[in-house]
């Protein structure tokens, strides 16, 4: 098969009921003190607001709230996952595991509707506006993090929940400062202001610390370049020279920065909140590339968060709000990498199932809502690869044969080329060609029918993007999977829900069954927890949210996000 001939190629580039680990029956005395203190502080803060609220138009305090039953909300975001991703992944799983055609994903069983995703300034949203629609229940412009279309900070569900006594958490596989988690926990005019987002997340803004638990990547924005030989990592990029990791540790946070320390958390049974777990300098690797002795899975991160929040809120009147993101489904979409994407979706599906198991095993009323901010890649589960009438087929075996992403194999080729000692370019190309054939195509990607032309193309490619696009297209073409963009698309995305209480199930269906605007999902969660987002908006109006640097400087110095930085100019 020669992928150079086909016409549908996208040219160019971007540019079984298993129960979760049970909680220990007895808390050690230290932990009890912390838990009690958490609740105590919450009560103090609440008393303060109740007193402040007298006569103020911003504080409609409703005492029935306190007598309400205890609730947990687990909100899932599958970044960039459209309906086609589900079809792709379901068939892939049936194929690779030899399952019958009526075997579906965990998510499939809980589909209740779909969501329209446009932002205030475009029919095609980005993740910043998409997540702000959930967190603040309002439409805003692409690139906006927790601010409205006029760049005014808007109170989020996470913040309002914290102020009402809930514990709060964020679990992601990208940088914790990336758009989706940021929109719940920070307020900036542009998503690229990740240094400032990190400051808000550790509590440096009018509300103080509101996040009890963060697990993800993105360490780079928590320590400076000058500390890059530091124990924490090798890619610190903070511009202001501050080491936020040292700062939060001295303020009593527990910090976790590697697999050994993560394992000591005992899946959430040995956690002292607040917890900052930064498992990678940038993003956590794709599931297909993940080395489990270095990085935990999304399921492990999620179970750790659930157990930790559950245990800490055990003696409290309120439960918790946790946001879990399958963050890198989006990246696989941007890169047009179907082999990486199916593993990302499966990893997410396992995390969702673990949360269902958690809900089934707790007496606290718990709801799970899962949706996407948008679709990415314009994925289609079929592709015409010859001029003749299209075949009615796609080939999951191609994805099954591939054991690494285009991102990973691209880096491997670049690394190999960089380490070649020979001064003779053509000699080097010969070495690279041999490496690409044996190590990359045959071993990593399971492609045996490559053409000499394709191998030469890869060996002589001038940029990393060209290599990655070529590899991903060789896989997509052979699997007969189509992509229409390296960006996002406007297709409606699915809504899933689950709860452990029947009446609540009817309530969810009343509000979210069928086709809805994305902001209705945020509004529903806010109403469900009796939150007053307007109250929070009034409290955070003096948050620093605009960039100090010009947009130009921001683009020069701070950005390594390949897919979304251009959006900074979008408004
Ligand atoms: C408090 O909230 C409940 C339920 O949301 C509502 O029925 C009641 O009217 C509210 N009371 C006040 C004083 O706002
Ligand atoms: C799938 O189909 C088989 C055979 O008809 C049936 O026994 C099984 O219960 C079905 N499973 C599901 C999940 O519907
Ligand atoms: C619990 O965590 C502490 C550090 O916070 C660690 O010293 C201890 O070894 C952990 N316990 C277990 C059983 O891993
Ligand atoms: C995973 O990481 C460990 C620890 O760094 C290393 O020893 C091992 O070789 C790695 N496994 C793979 C498959 O790369
Ligand atoms: C998958 O790999 C096997 C074993 O290497 C090979 O025989 C088969 O042709 C491959 N299938 C596809 C569709 O690439
Ligand atoms: C924020 O709100 C307070 C109280 O309403 C007001 O006094 C203050 O001027 C506002 N600040 C800004 C920057 O709008
Ligand atoms: Zn994206």
XYZ file of C-alpha atoms and ligand atoms in Angstrom:
656
model
C 0.000 0.000 0.000
C 1.391 3.381 -0.896
C 0.005 6.205 1.159
C 1.468 8.810 -1.166
C -1.183 8.174 -3.767
C -4.377 8.548 -1.884
C -6.374 11.745 -2.071
C -8.269 11.818 1.188
C -5.116 12.395 3.178
C -5.081 15.474 5.312
C -2.160 17.452 4.024
C 0.058 19.595 6.199
C 0.137 19.584 9.937
C -0.675 21.733 12.874
C 0.600 22.652 12.621
C -17.648 -7.236 36.572
C -18.070 -5.618 39.840
C -14.686 -5.201 41.276
C -14.698 -3.019 44.314
C -12.234 -0.185 44.735
C -9.698 -0.578 47.544
C -11.619 -0.322 50.779
C -10.938 2.408 53.258
C -9.123 1.608 56.461
C -11.497 1.133 59.373
C -9.435 3.157 61.773
C -7.899 6.529 61.160
C -4.616 7.183 62.811
C -4.784 10.016 65.307
C -2.741 12.416 63.207
C -5.063 12.065 60.285
C -8.107 12.503 62.471
C -6.723 15.820 63.622
C -6.311 16.965 60.022
C -9.791 15.855 59.032
C -11.358 17.531 62.021
C -9.416 20.669 61.271
C -10.536 20.696 57.657
C -14.177 20.593 58.679
C -13.565 23.089 61.469
C -11.974 25.606 59.141
C -14.833 25.160 56.748
C -17.332 25.890 59.493
C -15.372 28.978 60.532
C -15.294 30.280 56.980
C -18.974 29.600 56.564
C -19.849 31.369 59.792
C -17.860 34.333 58.537
C -19.800 34.446 55.279
C -23.131 33.986 56.947
C -22.371 37.005 59.085
C -21.081 38.984 56.123
C -24.145 38.064 54.176
C -26.603 40.005 56.323
C -28.227 42.557 54.075
C -25.749 42.052 51.256
C -27.225 41.445 47.830
C -24.389 39.040 47.095
C -25.083 36.559 49.854
C -28.456 34.901 49.501
C -27.723 32.393 52.126
C -30.207 29.597 52.333
C -30.192 27.606 55.524
C -32.035 24.659 54.038
C -28.689 23.958 52.395
C -27.229 22.790 55.679
C -29.971 20.307 56.347
C -29.646 18.819 52.876
C -28.267 15.336 52.529
C -24.573 14.865 51.907
C -23.564 14.702 48.250
C -20.546 13.958 46.066
C -20.167 15.097 42.474
C -17.643 13.438 40.183
C -17.469 15.332 36.910
C -15.620 13.741 34.003
C -14.333 15.556 30.956
C -13.206 13.532 27.954
C -11.246 16.221 26.179
C -11.683 15.996 22.427
C -13.743 12.770 22.458
C -16.535 12.772 19.901
C -19.044 10.003 19.140
C -16.722 8.482 16.508
C -14.047 7.895 19.169
C -16.510 5.632 20.969
C -17.332 3.601 17.863
C -13.633 3.284 17.088
C -12.707 2.204 20.599
C -15.644 -0.159 21.111
C -14.848 -2.063 17.918
C -11.150 -2.059 18.730
C -11.829 -3.586 22.127
C -14.227 -6.216 20.795
C -11.642 -7.128 18.180
C -8.579 -7.303 20.409
C -10.300 -9.087 23.297
C -12.433 -11.396 21.177
C -15.670 -10.019 22.607
C -19.152 -10.419 21.088
C -20.686 -7.533 19.125
C -23.061 -6.740 21.962
C -20.185 -6.082 24.322
C -19.935 -2.351 24.936
C -17.769 0.079 26.867
C -18.670 0.996 30.430
C -19.553 4.482 29.230
C -21.915 3.181 26.548
C -24.280 1.846 29.178
C -24.792 5.295 30.676
C -25.422 7.491 27.663
C -28.220 9.976 28.363
C -27.885 12.712 25.766
C -25.597 14.999 23.880
C -24.231 18.490 24.163
C -23.804 21.404 21.800
C -20.397 22.911 22.255
C -20.005 26.289 20.532
C -18.274 29.123 22.390
C -19.307 32.782 22.539
C -17.018 33.761 19.689
C -16.891 30.667 17.484
C -18.948 27.705 16.312
C -15.839 25.630 17.074
C -14.850 25.886 20.721
C -11.512 25.291 22.392
C -11.053 23.550 25.737
C -10.796 26.796 27.682
C -14.204 28.103 26.653
C -15.508 24.521 26.731
C -14.446 23.982 30.335
C -15.576 27.440 31.459
C -19.037 26.505 30.146
C -19.013 23.663 32.684
C -17.258 25.472 35.551
C -19.005 28.873 35.435
C -22.093 27.767 33.482
C -21.584 30.512 30.914
C -20.466 30.884 27.318
C -17.180 32.670 26.806
C -14.534 33.176 24.130
C -11.946 30.638 23.015
C -8.881 30.765 25.291
C -10.785 32.200 28.294
C -10.006 30.559 31.638
C -12.749 31.151 34.223
C -13.575 34.600 32.852
C -16.687 35.823 31.009
C -16.673 37.379 27.509
C -15.727 40.745 29.074
C -12.670 39.167 30.729
C -14.223 39.369 34.194
C -13.501 36.423 36.525
C -16.532 34.171 37.025
C -17.128 32.048 40.127
C -16.710 28.338 39.436
C -18.463 25.249 40.737
C -15.254 24.097 42.395
C -14.815 27.402 44.228
C -18.461 27.626 45.262
C -18.417 24.012 46.439
C -15.315 24.664 48.553
C -16.897 27.733 50.157
C -19.948 25.639 51.024
C -17.832 23.061 52.835
C -17.164 20.488 50.129
C -13.725 19.064 49.565
C -12.441 19.586 46.030
C -10.092 17.831 43.636
C -8.692 17.843 40.089
C -7.301 14.771 38.321
C -5.817 15.085 34.806
C -3.220 13.563 32.511
C -2.002 16.822 30.951
C -0.506 19.708 32.829
C -2.648 20.582 35.853
C -2.382 24.179 34.545
C -3.887 23.201 31.171
C -7.216 24.669 30.075
C -9.718 22.184 31.512
C -8.476 21.972 35.128
C -7.542 25.674 34.995
C -11.077 26.756 34.105
C -12.330 25.266 37.400
C -9.603 26.701 39.593
C -8.137 29.860 38.047
C -9.094 33.024 36.189
C -6.972 34.310 33.318
C -7.701 36.131 30.079
C -5.680 33.582 28.094
C -5.015 29.894 28.600
C -1.282 30.341 27.958
C -0.894 32.200 31.284
C -0.034 28.919 32.963
C 2.406 30.452 35.483
C -0.405 32.640 36.812
C -2.843 29.722 36.699
C -0.483 27.776 38.991
C -0.483 30.696 41.453
C -4.277 30.753 41.597
C -4.307 26.998 42.051
C -2.122 27.160 45.151
C -4.356 29.892 46.559
C -2.681 33.143 45.563
C -5.849 35.065 44.721
C -8.785 36.502 46.698
C -10.286 33.175 47.839
C -7.055 31.618 49.099
C -6.531 27.874 48.612
C -9.714 26.163 47.391
C -8.304 22.944 45.938
C -7.714 20.055 48.335
C -6.186 17.670 45.859
C -4.462 17.923 42.473
C -3.048 14.965 40.560
C -1.623 15.372 37.066
C 1.347 16.648 35.089
C 2.593 20.207 34.598
C 5.349 20.463 37.191
C 7.136 22.848 34.831
C 4.958 25.766 35.954
C 5.712 25.180 39.623
C 9.486 25.705 39.680
C 11.902 27.983 37.829
C 14.356 27.250 35.061
C 17.190 28.108 37.427
C 16.163 25.177 39.628
C 16.181 22.746 36.747
C 18.861 20.613 38.323
C 16.603 20.486 41.327
C 15.225 17.257 42.740
C 11.806 18.120 41.355
C 12.646 17.804 37.662
C 14.691 19.079 34.764
C 12.309 21.360 32.891
C 11.229 24.137 35.242
C 9.937 27.143 33.292
C 8.454 29.545 35.863
C 9.368 33.052 34.773
C 9.142 34.717 38.208
C 11.845 32.541 39.757
C 9.529 31.179 42.461
C 9.524 27.569 43.559
C 5.864 26.880 44.304
C 6.577 23.298 45.285
C 8.810 24.413 48.159
C 6.278 27.090 49.043
C 3.284 24.760 49.314
C 5.321 22.188 51.200
C 6.222 24.794 53.799
C 2.511 25.654 53.986
C 1.629 22.113 54.991
C 0.758 20.557 51.628
C 1.765 17.025 50.857
C 3.807 16.938 47.640
C 4.207 13.864 45.444
C 6.489 13.957 42.419
C 7.319 10.393 41.414
C 5.973 6.864 41.293
C 7.482 5.788 44.635
C 5.863 8.690 46.434
C 2.588 8.057 44.596
C 2.661 4.432 45.729
C 3.082 5.578 49.325
C -0.340 7.229 49.015
C -1.713 3.673 49.110
C -4.412 4.444 46.554
C -5.672 7.286 48.727
C -5.543 5.590 52.109
C -2.353 7.364 53.171
C -2.977 10.937 52.036
C -2.862 14.148 53.972
C -4.735 16.994 52.309
C -4.030 19.314 50.655
C -2.177 17.137 48.170
C -0.202 18.317 45.144
C 0.863 15.356 42.979
C 2.752 16.400 39.844
C 3.787 13.246 38.050
C 5.496 14.809 35.002
C 7.140 18.078 34.004
C 4.727 18.406 31.086
C 2.002 15.937 30.089
C 1.841 12.368 31.372
C 2.688 10.102 28.391
C -0.079 8.601 26.293
C -1.489 5.387 27.760
C -0.058 3.442 24.782
C 3.461 4.664 25.724
C 3.058 4.850 29.497
C 5.699 3.076 31.576
C 3.711 1.981 34.616
C 6.770 1.892 36.821
C 7.112 5.647 36.306
C 3.550 6.941 35.791
C 0.240 5.889 37.367
C -2.793 5.263 35.162
C -5.792 7.586 35.085
C -7.689 4.879 36.967
C -5.062 4.813 39.737
C -5.086 8.593 39.942
C -8.890 8.616 40.116
C -9.188 5.912 42.774
C -6.503 7.657 44.831
C -8.433 10.917 44.642
C -11.782 9.292 45.453
C -10.471 7.425 48.480
C -8.568 10.440 49.793
C -11.510 12.831 49.404
C -13.952 10.272 50.761
C -11.881 9.622 53.841
C -11.243 13.301 54.521
C -14.924 14.216 54.146
C -16.092 11.265 56.201
C -16.806 13.322 59.325
C -18.014 16.393 57.419
C -21.565 17.444 56.569
C -20.650 17.839 52.917
C -19.019 15.473 50.471
C -16.721 16.444 47.635
C -16.517 17.808 44.110
C -13.956 16.033 41.934
C -13.176 16.793 38.282
C -11.454 13.970 36.371
C -10.223 14.570 32.844
C -9.252 12.110 30.123
C -7.068 14.918 28.893
C -5.021 13.468 26.100
C -7.805 11.968 23.988
C -7.632 15.491 22.575
C -3.917 15.257 21.830
C -4.328 11.957 19.994
C -7.040 13.713 17.971
C -4.847 16.713 17.181
C -2.062 14.400 16.093
C -4.506 12.210 14.101
C -3.215 9.137 15.947
C -5.928 6.447 16.177
C -3.696 3.855 17.883
C -2.998 6.281 20.739
C -6.593 7.431 20.887
C -8.228 4.037 21.427
C -5.899 3.387 24.393
C -6.682 6.841 25.837
C -10.423 6.183 25.618
C -10.061 2.711 27.166
C -7.982 4.152 30.022
C -10.708 6.712 30.597
C -13.423 4.061 30.473
C -11.632 2.137 33.241
C -11.403 5.284 35.377
C -15.128 5.889 34.867
C -15.896 2.314 35.915
C -13.745 2.689 39.027
C -15.759 5.760 39.982
C -19.008 3.841 39.426
C -17.700 1.171 41.774
C -16.885 3.864 44.292
C -20.445 5.228 44.043
C -21.869 1.732 44.479
C -19.876 1.285 47.655
C -20.640 4.513 49.467
C -23.757 5.579 51.341
C -23.142 9.172 50.359
C -25.337 10.229 47.462
C -22.923 10.415 44.534
C -23.437 11.489 40.941
C -21.139 10.952 37.991
C -21.528 13.136 34.925
C -19.250 12.664 31.960
C -19.045 14.694 28.781
C -16.598 16.233 26.321
C -15.767 19.865 25.766
C -15.635 19.248 21.994
C -14.543 16.750 19.365
C -10.956 16.824 18.029
C -9.571 15.740 14.676
C -12.843 15.325 12.782
C -12.406 11.586 13.204
C -14.343 9.273 10.900
C -14.463 5.516 11.243
C -13.977 4.742 7.536
C -11.802 6.123 4.780
C -11.617 5.776 1.032
C -8.025 4.797 0.313
C -8.254 4.022 -3.415
C -9.891 5.687 -6.405
C -12.233 2.718 -6.755
C -15.557 2.478 -4.956
C -14.800 2.504 -1.208
C -14.482 -0.704 0.701
C -16.923 -1.119 3.574
C -14.331 -1.911 6.179
C -11.904 -0.587 8.733
C -9.121 -2.676 10.239
C -8.674 -2.657 14.022
C -5.777 -5.111 13.639
C -3.592 -2.266 12.390
C -4.160 -0.352 15.636
C -3.674 -3.526 17.649
C -0.335 -4.201 15.957
C 0.913 -0.740 16.862
C 2.433 -0.550 20.332
C 3.483 3.112 20.405
C 2.167 6.530 19.435
C 3.397 8.719 16.599
C 4.555 11.148 19.286
C 6.762 8.511 20.919
C 8.203 7.029 17.725
C 8.850 10.496 16.300
C 10.915 11.329 19.389
C 12.733 8.015 19.089
C 13.736 8.759 15.491
C 14.899 12.262 16.381
C 16.884 10.970 19.349
C 18.528 8.282 17.233
C 19.468 10.777 14.513
C 20.864 13.220 17.040
C 23.174 10.597 18.499
C 24.729 9.566 15.196
C 28.447 10.313 15.160
C 29.226 9.984 11.456
C 30.034 13.198 9.583
C 28.772 11.795 6.305
C 25.111 12.689 5.848
C 24.290 9.861 3.441
C 25.922 7.313 5.771
C 23.742 8.660 8.550
C 20.633 8.443 6.396
C 21.447 4.776 5.753
C 21.676 4.171 9.507
C 18.432 6.044 10.092
C 16.657 4.087 7.361
C 17.728 0.817 8.932
C 16.563 2.039 12.334
C 13.220 3.247 10.996
C 12.562 -0.066 9.263
C 13.495 -2.422 12.077
C 12.872 -0.473 15.260
C 10.073 1.907 14.351
C 7.968 0.439 11.576
C 8.360 -3.280 12.197
C 8.817 -3.373 15.946
C 6.943 -0.376 17.384
C 4.224 0.095 14.783
C 3.793 -3.430 13.434
C 3.907 -2.146 9.844
C 5.559 -4.687 7.570
C 4.264 -3.547 4.173
C 6.022 -0.180 4.083
C 7.381 1.220 0.832
C 11.003 2.309 0.401
C 9.620 5.717 -0.578
C 7.860 6.142 2.772
C 10.959 5.100 4.703
C 13.108 7.579 2.764
C 10.527 10.290 3.402
C 10.692 9.660 7.159
C 14.490 9.500 7.199
C 14.866 12.793 5.330
C 12.018 14.709 7.003
C 13.078 18.159 8.141
C 10.761 18.687 11.109
C 9.347 16.653 13.950
C 5.784 17.434 12.877
C 6.370 16.019 9.412
C 7.665 12.753 10.896
C 4.773 12.468 13.312
C 2.142 13.217 10.686
C 3.653 10.673 8.330
C 3.730 7.925 10.957
C 0.185 8.612 12.097
C -1.014 8.688 8.524
C 0.670 5.377 7.734
C -1.333 3.870 10.603
C -4.599 5.670 9.824
C -4.380 4.878 6.115
C -3.779 1.193 6.696
C -6.567 1.003 9.266
C -8.794 3.013 6.888
C -9.481 5.667 9.506
C -10.105 9.249 8.387
C -9.332 12.629 9.893
C -10.516 15.977 8.611
C -8.517 18.424 10.738
C -5.597 18.796 13.133
C -7.895 21.019 15.215
C -11.279 20.754 16.914
C -14.685 20.286 15.309
C -18.219 21.445 16.095
C -19.895 18.032 16.253
C -22.157 17.417 19.272
C -20.587 15.320 22.021
C -22.128 12.695 24.304
C -23.354 13.108 27.875
C -23.162 10.174 30.296
C -24.405 9.933 33.864
C -24.613 7.553 36.785
C -25.813 7.809 40.373
C -26.303 5.540 43.339
C -29.719 7.011 44.224
C -32.861 6.396 42.194
C -34.525 9.766 42.787
C -31.395 11.571 41.757
C -31.318 9.540 38.575
C -34.741 10.910 37.608
C -33.550 14.398 38.466
C -30.531 14.037 36.172
C -32.716 12.758 33.332
C -35.190 15.604 33.848
C -32.397 18.097 33.253
C -29.842 16.472 30.951
C -31.625 13.841 28.861
C -31.614 14.753 25.167
C -29.684 17.518 23.450
C -28.383 20.424 25.551
C -26.063 23.403 25.530
C -22.808 22.711 27.385
C -23.602 25.439 29.954
C -26.674 23.491 31.075
C -24.363 20.766 32.377
C -22.512 23.291 34.546
C -25.825 24.791 35.638
C -27.171 21.388 36.592
C -24.192 20.535 38.806
C -24.337 23.964 40.411
C -28.051 23.574 41.168
C -27.577 20.021 42.370
C -25.099 21.217 45.002
C -27.215 24.324 45.771
C -24.270 26.520 44.845
C -24.381 30.248 44.289
C -21.847 31.022 41.572
C -22.830 34.708 41.535
C -21.761 35.002 45.145
C -18.310 33.711 44.253
C -18.070 35.971 41.202
C -18.526 38.976 43.492
C -15.801 37.752 45.821
C -13.160 37.279 43.115
C -13.641 40.464 41.124
C -10.204 41.731 42.158
C -8.326 38.651 40.952
C -5.282 39.432 38.813
C -6.165 37.866 35.471
C -4.551 39.830 32.628
C -1.070 38.998 31.330
C 1.799 41.265 32.325
C 3.631 40.455 29.141
C 2.302 41.455 25.767
C 0.582 38.716 23.852
C 3.609 38.611 21.542
C 6.009 37.996 24.435
C 3.695 35.370 25.847
C 3.799 33.537 22.551
C 7.587 33.743 22.419
C 8.525 32.758 25.918
C 5.924 30.667 27.605
C 4.420 28.376 25.074
C 5.089 24.812 24.255
C 1.503 23.773 23.714
C 1.539 22.882 20.051
C -2.150 22.833 19.414
C -3.870 25.715 21.066
C -1.531 28.681 21.361
C -2.725 30.341 18.195
C -6.060 30.798 19.890
C -4.580 33.621 21.923
C -5.178 35.900 18.930
C -8.720 34.759 18.460
C -10.527 37.576 20.163
C -34.109 27.708 50.057
O -33.957 26.688 49.081
C -35.077 25.833 48.976
C -34.718 24.699 48.037
O -33.868 25.134 47.026
C -36.273 26.665 48.524
O -37.402 25.809 48.424
C -36.537 27.763 49.534
O -37.569 28.601 49.079
C -35.279 28.601 49.756
N -35.502 29.532 50.856
C -35.117 30.800 50.817
C -35.357 31.594 52.049
O -34.553 31.292 49.833
C -24.890 -10.748 24.239
O -25.475 -11.727 23.453
C -25.432 -13.031 24.039
C -25.921 -14.025 23.010
O -27.146 -13.582 22.443
C -26.228 -13.034 25.323
O -26.147 -14.298 25.944
C -25.645 -11.994 26.266
O -26.434 -11.883 27.425
C -25.600 -10.634 25.572
N -24.889 -9.707 26.432
C -25.293 -8.478 26.630
C -24.423 -7.632 27.495
O -26.327 -8.042 26.174
C 2.436 7.021 54.291
O 2.978 8.264 53.853
C 4.151 8.686 54.530
C 4.568 10.019 53.926
O 3.504 10.886 53.876
C 5.257 7.689 54.370
O 6.371 8.085 55.149
C 4.781 6.325 54.805
O 5.770 5.383 54.489
C 3.498 5.956 54.077
N 2.990 4.677 54.547
C 2.972 3.607 53.782
C 2.420 2.372 54.412
O 3.349 3.611 52.626
C 10.190 1.553 32.694
O 10.895 2.334 33.607
C 11.786 1.582 34.411
C 12.321 2.503 35.481
O 12.887 3.652 34.931
C 12.874 0.971 33.530
O 13.748 0.216 34.295
C 12.192 0.098 32.487
O 13.141 -0.369 31.577
C 11.136 0.870 31.724
N 10.376 -0.045 30.892
C 10.246 0.138 29.601
C 9.426 -0.870 28.894
O 10.748 1.079 29.008
C -0.235 -7.654 12.443
O 0.944 -8.285 12.870
C 1.048 -9.640 12.462
C 2.282 -10.236 13.104
O 3.385 -9.436 12.899
C 1.105 -9.710 10.950
O 1.160 -11.027 10.523
C -0.152 -9.060 10.373
O -0.073 -8.995 8.970
C -0.341 -7.665 10.919
N -1.643 -7.183 10.500
C -1.848 -5.950 10.073
C -3.238 -5.628 9.637
O -0.989 -5.084 10.048
C -15.049 44.498 43.426
O -16.250 44.519 44.166
C -16.212 45.382 45.269
C -17.490 45.175 46.066
O -18.597 45.291 45.222
C -16.036 46.803 44.785
O -15.933 47.695 45.907
C -14.739 46.900 43.975
O -14.604 48.179 43.417
C -14.749 45.872 42.862
N -13.453 45.861 42.208
C -13.304 45.836 40.902
C -11.889 45.778 40.373
O -14.258 45.851 40.133
Zn -7.493 20.472 21.775
